[in-house]
Amino acid sequence: AQSVTQLDSQVPVFEEAPVELRCNYSSSVSVYLFWYVQYPNQGLQLLLKYLSGSTLVKGINGFEAEFNKSQTSFHLRKPSVHISDTAEYFCAVTMSGGYNKLIFGAGTRLAVHP
Amino acid sequence: DSGVTQTPKHLITATGQRVTLRCSPRSGDLSVYWYQQSLDQGLQFLIQYYNGEERAKGNILERFSAQQFPDLHSELNLSSLELGDSALYFCASSVGGGTANEQFFGPGTRLTVL
């Protein structure tokens, strides 16, 4: 079975500062990895995904993530955050070649302060 | 706007009652997924349908059932409701049913059981 651990429940950061949201996963088989964002009172929106190939994945809104198989991590980064990035961020995993059910982490609340 | 619609947006009901949540997938998407988001359990996969057939099952209670109709919309039925069923219920859709298919999430239905 797969599981996802998001190491920080909350991350406060000042506007224009860099940020890293950490995600580790556990799986005995190959996985696909995803980061979703949830703005207040909205559904989830896909930021980026890793299926195969280059381990550095670029997504929307200036976010990127790096897949590290040896450390079973998929950390999300942004070099300079904006107030509008304030939201809940979810890391998710699904088993490659299996059923398309996303297993989510508990989420990280990113709070960007002026 | 993801193109996935869910009705109603909010639902308030009493314990022991039965409710039906409705989801219309994006045009062209054959697969529909249901997820539950609650404070204590986080985001959990409930069930997946692909072109009218059940494809995968997650942590779905026996009191809950779902179906996907010929026009591809889906309904999630929750019966004998308990206080702990209060949650945000998301529907998502994807073109195919396999794990490389991106899931697009609807805005959710917020269920409050009193």
mmCIF file of C-alpha atoms in Angstrom:
data_model
loop_
_atom_site.group_PDB
_atom_site.id
_atom_site.type_symbol
_atom_site.label_atom_id
_atom_site.label_comp_id
_atom_site.label_asym_id
_atom_site.label_seq_id
_atom_site.Cartn_x
_atom_site.Cartn_y
_atom_site.Cartn_z
ATOM 1 C CA ALA A 1 0.000 0.000 0.000
ATOM 2 C CA GLN A 2 1.058 3.565 -0.588
ATOM 3 C CA SER A 3 1.180 6.381 1.914
ATOM 4 C CA VAL A 4 2.136 10.039 1.850
ATOM 5 C CA THR A 5 3.591 12.150 4.633
ATOM 6 C CA GLN A 6 3.611 15.909 4.471
ATOM 7 C CA LEU A 7 6.098 16.925 7.087
ATOM 8 C CA ASP A 8 4.741 20.385 7.858
ATOM 9 C CA SER A 9 1.126 21.099 8.667
ATOM 10 C CA GLN A 10 1.680 24.862 8.397
ATOM 11 C CA VAL A 11 4.348 26.953 6.707
ATOM 12 C CA PRO A 12 4.379 30.718 7.311
ATOM 13 C CA VAL A 13 6.497 32.775 4.937
ATOM 14 C CA PHE A 14 6.900 36.384 3.936
ATOM 15 C CA GLU A 15 5.968 37.622 0.497
ATOM 16 C CA GLU A 16 8.767 37.284 -2.114
ATOM 17 C CA ALA A 17 10.621 34.748 0.031
ATOM 18 C CA PRO A 18 11.352 31.226 -1.267
ATOM 19 C CA VAL A 19 9.381 28.292 0.071
ATOM 20 C CA GLU A 20 9.686 24.528 0.163
ATOM 21 C CA LEU A 21 6.820 22.210 1.097
ATOM 22 C CA ARG A 22 8.017 18.737 1.967
ATOM 23 C CA CYS A 23 6.478 15.455 0.898
ATOM 24 C CA ASN A 24 7.670 11.918 1.456
ATOM 25 C CA TYR A 25 5.964 8.816 0.182
ATOM 26 C CA SER A 26 6.081 5.113 0.891
ATOM 27 C CA SER A 27 5.427 2.439 -1.705
ATOM 28 C CA SER A 28 6.728 -0.969 -2.658
ATOM 29 C CA VAL A 29 5.915 -0.352 -6.322
ATOM 30 C CA SER A 30 6.482 2.436 -8.828
ATOM 31 C CA VAL A 31 4.302 5.461 -8.299
ATOM 32 C CA TYR A 32 3.138 8.632 -9.961
ATOM 33 C CA LEU A 33 3.313 11.778 -7.833
ATOM 34 C CA PHE A 34 1.187 14.903 -7.787
ATOM 35 C CA TRP A 35 0.850 18.242 -6.037
ATOM 36 C CA TYR A 36 -2.586 19.827 -5.785
ATOM 37 C CA VAL A 37 -3.585 23.230 -4.413
ATOM 38 C CA GLN A 38 -6.858 24.051 -2.694
ATOM 39 C CA TYR A 39 -7.835 27.692 -2.338
ATOM 40 C CA PRO A 40 -10.447 28.579 0.302
ATOM 41 C CA ASN A 41 -13.893 27.248 -0.562
ATOM 42 C CA GLN A 42 -12.716 25.744 -3.813
ATOM 43 C CA GLY A 43 -11.899 22.346 -5.237
ATOM 44 C CA LEU A 44 -8.446 20.986 -5.880
ATOM 45 C CA GLN A 45 -6.341 22.146 -8.787
ATOM 46 C CA LEU A 46 -3.367 20.240 -10.158
ATOM 47 C CA LEU A 47 -0.098 22.138 -9.799
ATOM 48 C CA LEU A 48 2.223 19.549 -11.303
ATOM 49 C CA LYS A 49 2.798 15.838 -11.705
ATOM 50 C CA TYR A 50 5.637 13.384 -12.082
ATOM 51 C CA LEU A 51 4.997 10.339 -14.250
ATOM 52 C CA SER A 52 8.453 9.551 -15.616
ATOM 53 C CA GLY A 53 11.487 11.161 -17.197
ATOM 54 C CA SER A 54 13.176 14.260 -15.819
ATOM 55 C CA THR A 55 13.062 14.333 -12.051
ATOM 56 C CA LEU A 56 12.590 18.115 -11.999
ATOM 57 C CA VAL A 57 9.013 18.933 -12.839
ATOM 58 C CA LYS A 58 7.718 22.414 -13.541
ATOM 59 C CA GLY A 59 4.120 23.299 -12.921
ATOM 60 C CA ILE A 60 1.748 26.218 -12.964
ATOM 61 C CA ASN A 61 2.114 29.478 -11.053
ATOM 62 C CA GLY A 62 5.926 29.194 -10.913
ATOM 63 C CA PHE A 63 6.012 26.034 -8.788
ATOM 64 C CA GLU A 64 8.382 23.149 -9.350
ATOM 65 C CA ALA A 65 9.068 19.846 -7.632
ATOM 66 C CA GLU A 66 11.899 17.346 -7.622
ATOM 67 C CA PHE A 67 11.387 13.614 -7.514
ATOM 68 C CA ASN A 68 14.044 11.852 -5.458
ATOM 69 C CA LYS A 69 13.638 8.112 -5.642
ATOM 70 C CA SER A 70 16.383 7.258 -3.173
ATOM 71 C CA GLN A 71 14.891 9.538 -0.531
ATOM 72 C CA THR A 72 11.289 8.788 -1.609
ATOM 73 C CA SER A 73 10.575 12.491 -1.642
ATOM 74 C CA PHE A 74 8.747 14.932 -3.897
ATOM 75 C CA HIS A 75 9.258 18.377 -2.388
ATOM 76 C CA LEU A 76 7.497 21.408 -3.849
ATOM 77 C CA ARG A 77 9.373 24.691 -4.262
ATOM 78 C CA LYS A 78 8.790 28.233 -5.378
ATOM 79 C CA PRO A 79 11.587 30.800 -5.507
ATOM 80 C CA SER A 80 9.391 33.793 -4.655
ATOM 81 C CA VAL A 81 5.875 33.529 -3.222
ATOM 82 C CA HIS A 82 2.973 35.942 -3.502
ATOM 83 C CA ILE A 83 0.092 36.658 -1.183
ATOM 84 C CA SER A 84 -2.139 34.854 -3.678
ATOM 85 C CA ASP A 85 -0.235 31.600 -3.033
ATOM 86 C CA THR A 86 -1.868 31.357 0.383
ATOM 87 C CA ALA A 87 -3.718 28.043 0.229
ATOM 88 C CA GLU A 88 -3.646 24.395 1.274
ATOM 89 C CA TYR A 89 -1.247 22.188 -0.674
ATOM 90 C CA PHE A 90 -1.657 18.445 -0.998
ATOM 91 C CA CYS A 91 0.863 15.884 -2.133
ATOM 92 C CA ALA A 92 -0.645 12.728 -3.635
ATOM 93 C CA VAL A 93 0.497 9.407 -5.008
ATOM 94 C CA THR A 94 -1.013 6.736 -7.181
ATOM 95 C CA MET A 95 0.361 3.362 -8.163
ATOM 96 C CA SER A 96 1.663 3.381 -11.708
ATOM 97 C CA GLY A 97 -0.160 0.798 -13.769
ATOM 98 C CA GLY A 98 -2.804 0.281 -11.121
ATOM 99 C CA TYR A 99 -6.096 1.923 -10.320
ATOM 100 C CA ASN A 100 -6.237 5.685 -10.538
ATOM 101 C CA LYS A 101 -7.031 6.319 -6.895
ATOM 102 C CA LEU A 102 -5.107 9.189 -5.392
ATOM 103 C CA ILE A 103 -3.680 8.745 -1.908
ATOM 104 C CA PHE A 104 -3.297 12.174 -0.340
ATOM 105 C CA GLY A 105 -1.108 13.547 2.385
ATOM 106 C CA ALA A 106 -2.623 15.521 5.245
ATOM 107 C CA GLY A 107 -1.915 18.825 3.541
ATOM 108 C CA THR A 108 0.300 21.821 4.262
ATOM 109 C CA ARG A 109 -1.201 25.203 4.914
ATOM 110 C CA LEU A 110 0.950 27.865 3.260
ATOM 111 C CA ALA A 111 0.396 31.312 4.754
ATOM 112 C CA VAL A 112 2.106 34.152 2.912
ATOM 113 C CA HIS A 113 2.438 37.364 4.920
ATOM 114 C CA PRO A 114 3.101 40.870 3.572
ATOM 115 C CA ASP B 1 -13.383 26.315 -13.476
ATOM 116 C CA SER B 2 -12.490 22.636 -13.949
ATOM 117 C CA GLY B 3 -15.612 21.787 -15.940
ATOM 118 C CA VAL B 4 -16.799 19.344 -13.283
ATOM 119 C CA THR B 5 -20.069 20.372 -11.660
ATOM 120 C CA GLN B 6 -21.463 19.224 -8.351
ATOM 121 C CA THR B 7 -24.865 19.817 -6.821
ATOM 122 C CA PRO B 8 -25.875 20.897 -4.307
ATOM 123 C CA LYS B 9 -23.107 23.126 -2.949
ATOM 124 C CA HIS B 10 -24.333 22.790 0.592
ATOM 125 C CA LEU B 11 -26.546 20.254 2.285
ATOM 126 C CA ILE B 12 -27.745 20.307 5.879
ATOM 127 C CA THR B 13 -29.613 17.321 7.196
ATOM 128 C CA ALA B 14 -30.266 15.310 10.343
ATOM 129 C CA THR B 15 -28.848 12.065 11.626
ATOM 130 C CA GLY B 16 -30.507 8.993 10.197
ATOM 131 C CA GLN B 17 -31.456 10.698 6.961
ATOM 132 C CA ARG B 18 -30.456 9.852 3.391
ATOM 133 C CA VAL B 19 -29.014 12.268 0.818
ATOM 134 C CA THR B 20 -27.906 12.147 -2.799
ATOM 135 C CA LEU B 21 -24.971 14.092 -4.175
ATOM 136 C CA ARG B 22 -24.722 14.640 -7.895
ATOM 137 C CA CYS B 23 -21.730 15.070 -10.175
ATOM 138 C CA SER B 24 -21.440 15.891 -13.868
ATOM 139 C CA PRO B 25 -18.001 15.177 -15.318
ATOM 140 C CA ARG B 26 -16.168 17.267 -17.876
ATOM 141 C CA SER B 27 -17.361 16.774 -21.415
ATOM 142 C CA GLY B 28 -15.616 13.717 -22.849
ATOM 143 C CA ASP B 29 -14.458 12.297 -19.532
ATOM 144 C CA LEU B 30 -15.463 8.689 -18.959
ATOM 145 C CA SER B 31 -14.194 8.208 -15.436
ATOM 146 C CA VAL B 32 -15.656 9.665 -12.252
ATOM 147 C CA TYR B 33 -14.172 9.551 -8.757
ATOM 148 C CA TRP B 34 -15.582 10.420 -5.344
ATOM 149 C CA TYR B 35 -13.462 11.679 -2.449
ATOM 150 C CA GLN B 36 -14.339 12.679 1.100
ATOM 151 C CA GLN B 37 -12.509 15.477 2.895
ATOM 152 C CA SER B 38 -12.977 15.662 6.659
ATOM 153 C CA LEU B 39 -11.010 17.262 9.463
ATOM 154 C CA ASP B 40 -10.077 13.988 11.135
ATOM 155 C CA GLN B 41 -9.582 11.727 8.079
ATOM 156 C CA GLY B 42 -8.245 14.204 5.547
ATOM 157 C CA LEU B 43 -8.835 13.539 1.842
ATOM 158 C CA GLN B 44 -9.865 9.959 1.205
ATOM 159 C CA PHE B 45 -10.695 8.137 -2.009
ATOM 160 C CA LEU B 46 -14.135 6.545 -1.924
ATOM 161 C CA ILE B 47 -14.902 5.010 -5.294
ATOM 162 C CA GLN B 48 -14.187 5.200 -9.047
ATOM 163 C CA TYR B 49 -16.444 4.521 -11.996
ATOM 164 C CA TYR B 50 -15.395 4.159 -15.591
ATOM 165 C CA ASN B 51 -17.994 4.299 -18.351
ATOM 166 C CA GLY B 52 -20.726 3.087 -16.037
ATOM 167 C CA GLU B 53 -18.791 0.307 -14.346
ATOM 168 C CA GLU B 54 -17.286 0.347 -10.865
ATOM 169 C CA ARG B 55 -13.495 0.382 -11.278
ATOM 170 C CA ALA B 56 -11.975 0.773 -7.833
ATOM 171 C CA LYS B 57 -13.164 1.012 -4.277
ATOM 172 C CA GLY B 58 -11.546 2.753 -1.361
ATOM 173 C CA ASN B 59 -12.658 3.506 2.178
ATOM 174 C CA ILE B 60 -16.340 3.677 1.349
ATOM 175 C CA LEU B 61 -18.779 2.732 4.096
ATOM 176 C CA GLU B 62 -21.505 0.174 3.439
ATOM 177 C CA ARG B 63 -24.064 2.928 4.125
ATOM 178 C CA PHE B 64 -22.703 4.751 1.068
ATOM 179 C CA SER B 65 -23.301 3.757 -2.526
ATOM 180 C CA ALA B 66 -22.654 5.286 -5.900
ATOM 181 C CA GLN B 67 -23.468 4.792 -9.522
ATOM 182 C CA GLN B 68 -22.622 6.224 -12.908
ATOM 183 C CA PHE B 69 -25.427 6.629 -15.372
ATOM 184 C CA PRO B 70 -25.418 6.176 -19.190
ATOM 185 C CA ASP B 71 -25.020 9.934 -19.648
ATOM 186 C CA LEU B 72 -21.886 9.582 -17.435
ATOM 187 C CA HIS B 73 -23.114 11.700 -14.545
ATOM 188 C CA SER B 74 -22.688 10.104 -11.163
ATOM 189 C CA GLU B 75 -24.547 10.095 -7.873
ATOM 190 C CA LEU B 76 -23.261 9.330 -4.399
ATOM 191 C CA ASN B 77 -25.948 8.142 -1.994
ATOM 192 C CA LEU B 78 -25.330 8.440 1.731
ATOM 193 C CA SER B 79 -27.824 6.786 4.066
ATOM 194 C CA SER B 80 -28.370 6.411 7.818
ATOM 195 C CA LEU B 81 -26.304 9.528 8.227
ATOM 196 C CA GLU B 82 -24.181 10.030 11.316
ATOM 197 C CA LEU B 83 -22.560 13.163 12.718
ATOM 198 C CA GLY B 84 -19.194 11.865 11.534
ATOM 199 C CA ASP B 85 -20.351 11.901 7.916
ATOM 200 C CA SER B 86 -20.174 15.691 7.932
ATOM 201 C CA ALA B 87 -17.517 16.497 5.358
ATOM 202 C CA LEU B 88 -16.739 17.998 1.995
ATOM 203 C CA TYR B 89 -17.425 15.519 -0.783
ATOM 204 C CA PHE B 90 -15.506 15.992 -4.019
ATOM 205 C CA CYS B 91 -16.153 14.529 -7.400
ATOM 206 C CA ALA B 92 -13.377 14.342 -9.969
ATOM 207 C CA SER B 93 -13.284 13.170 -13.554
ATOM 208 C CA SER B 94 -10.689 12.061 -16.076
ATOM 209 C CA VAL B 95 -10.668 11.038 -19.707
ATOM 210 C CA GLY B 96 -9.492 7.495 -19.070
ATOM 211 C CA GLY B 97 -9.458 5.274 -16.033
ATOM 212 C CA GLY B 98 -5.735 4.580 -15.778
ATOM 213 C CA THR B 99 -3.262 6.126 -13.401
ATOM 214 C CA ALA B 100 -1.614 8.500 -15.851
ATOM 215 C CA ASN B 101 -4.906 10.313 -16.371
ATOM 216 C CA GLU B 102 -5.174 13.702 -14.711
ATOM 217 C CA GLN B 103 -8.146 14.058 -12.408
ATOM 218 C CA PHE B 104 -10.101 17.320 -12.531
ATOM 219 C CA PHE B 105 -11.933 18.172 -9.325
ATOM 220 C CA GLY B 106 -15.295 19.781 -8.859
ATOM 221 C CA PRO B 107 -15.993 22.481 -6.241
ATOM 222 C CA GLY B 108 -17.399 19.967 -3.768
ATOM 223 C CA THR B 109 -20.595 19.479 -1.791
ATOM 224 C CA ARG B 110 -20.408 20.428 1.866
ATOM 225 C CA LEU B 111 -22.545 18.049 3.929
ATOM 226 C CA THR B 112 -23.483 18.976 7.478
ATOM 227 C CA VAL B 113 -25.240 16.361 9.586
ATOM 228 C CA LEU B 114 -26.935 17.758 12.702
#
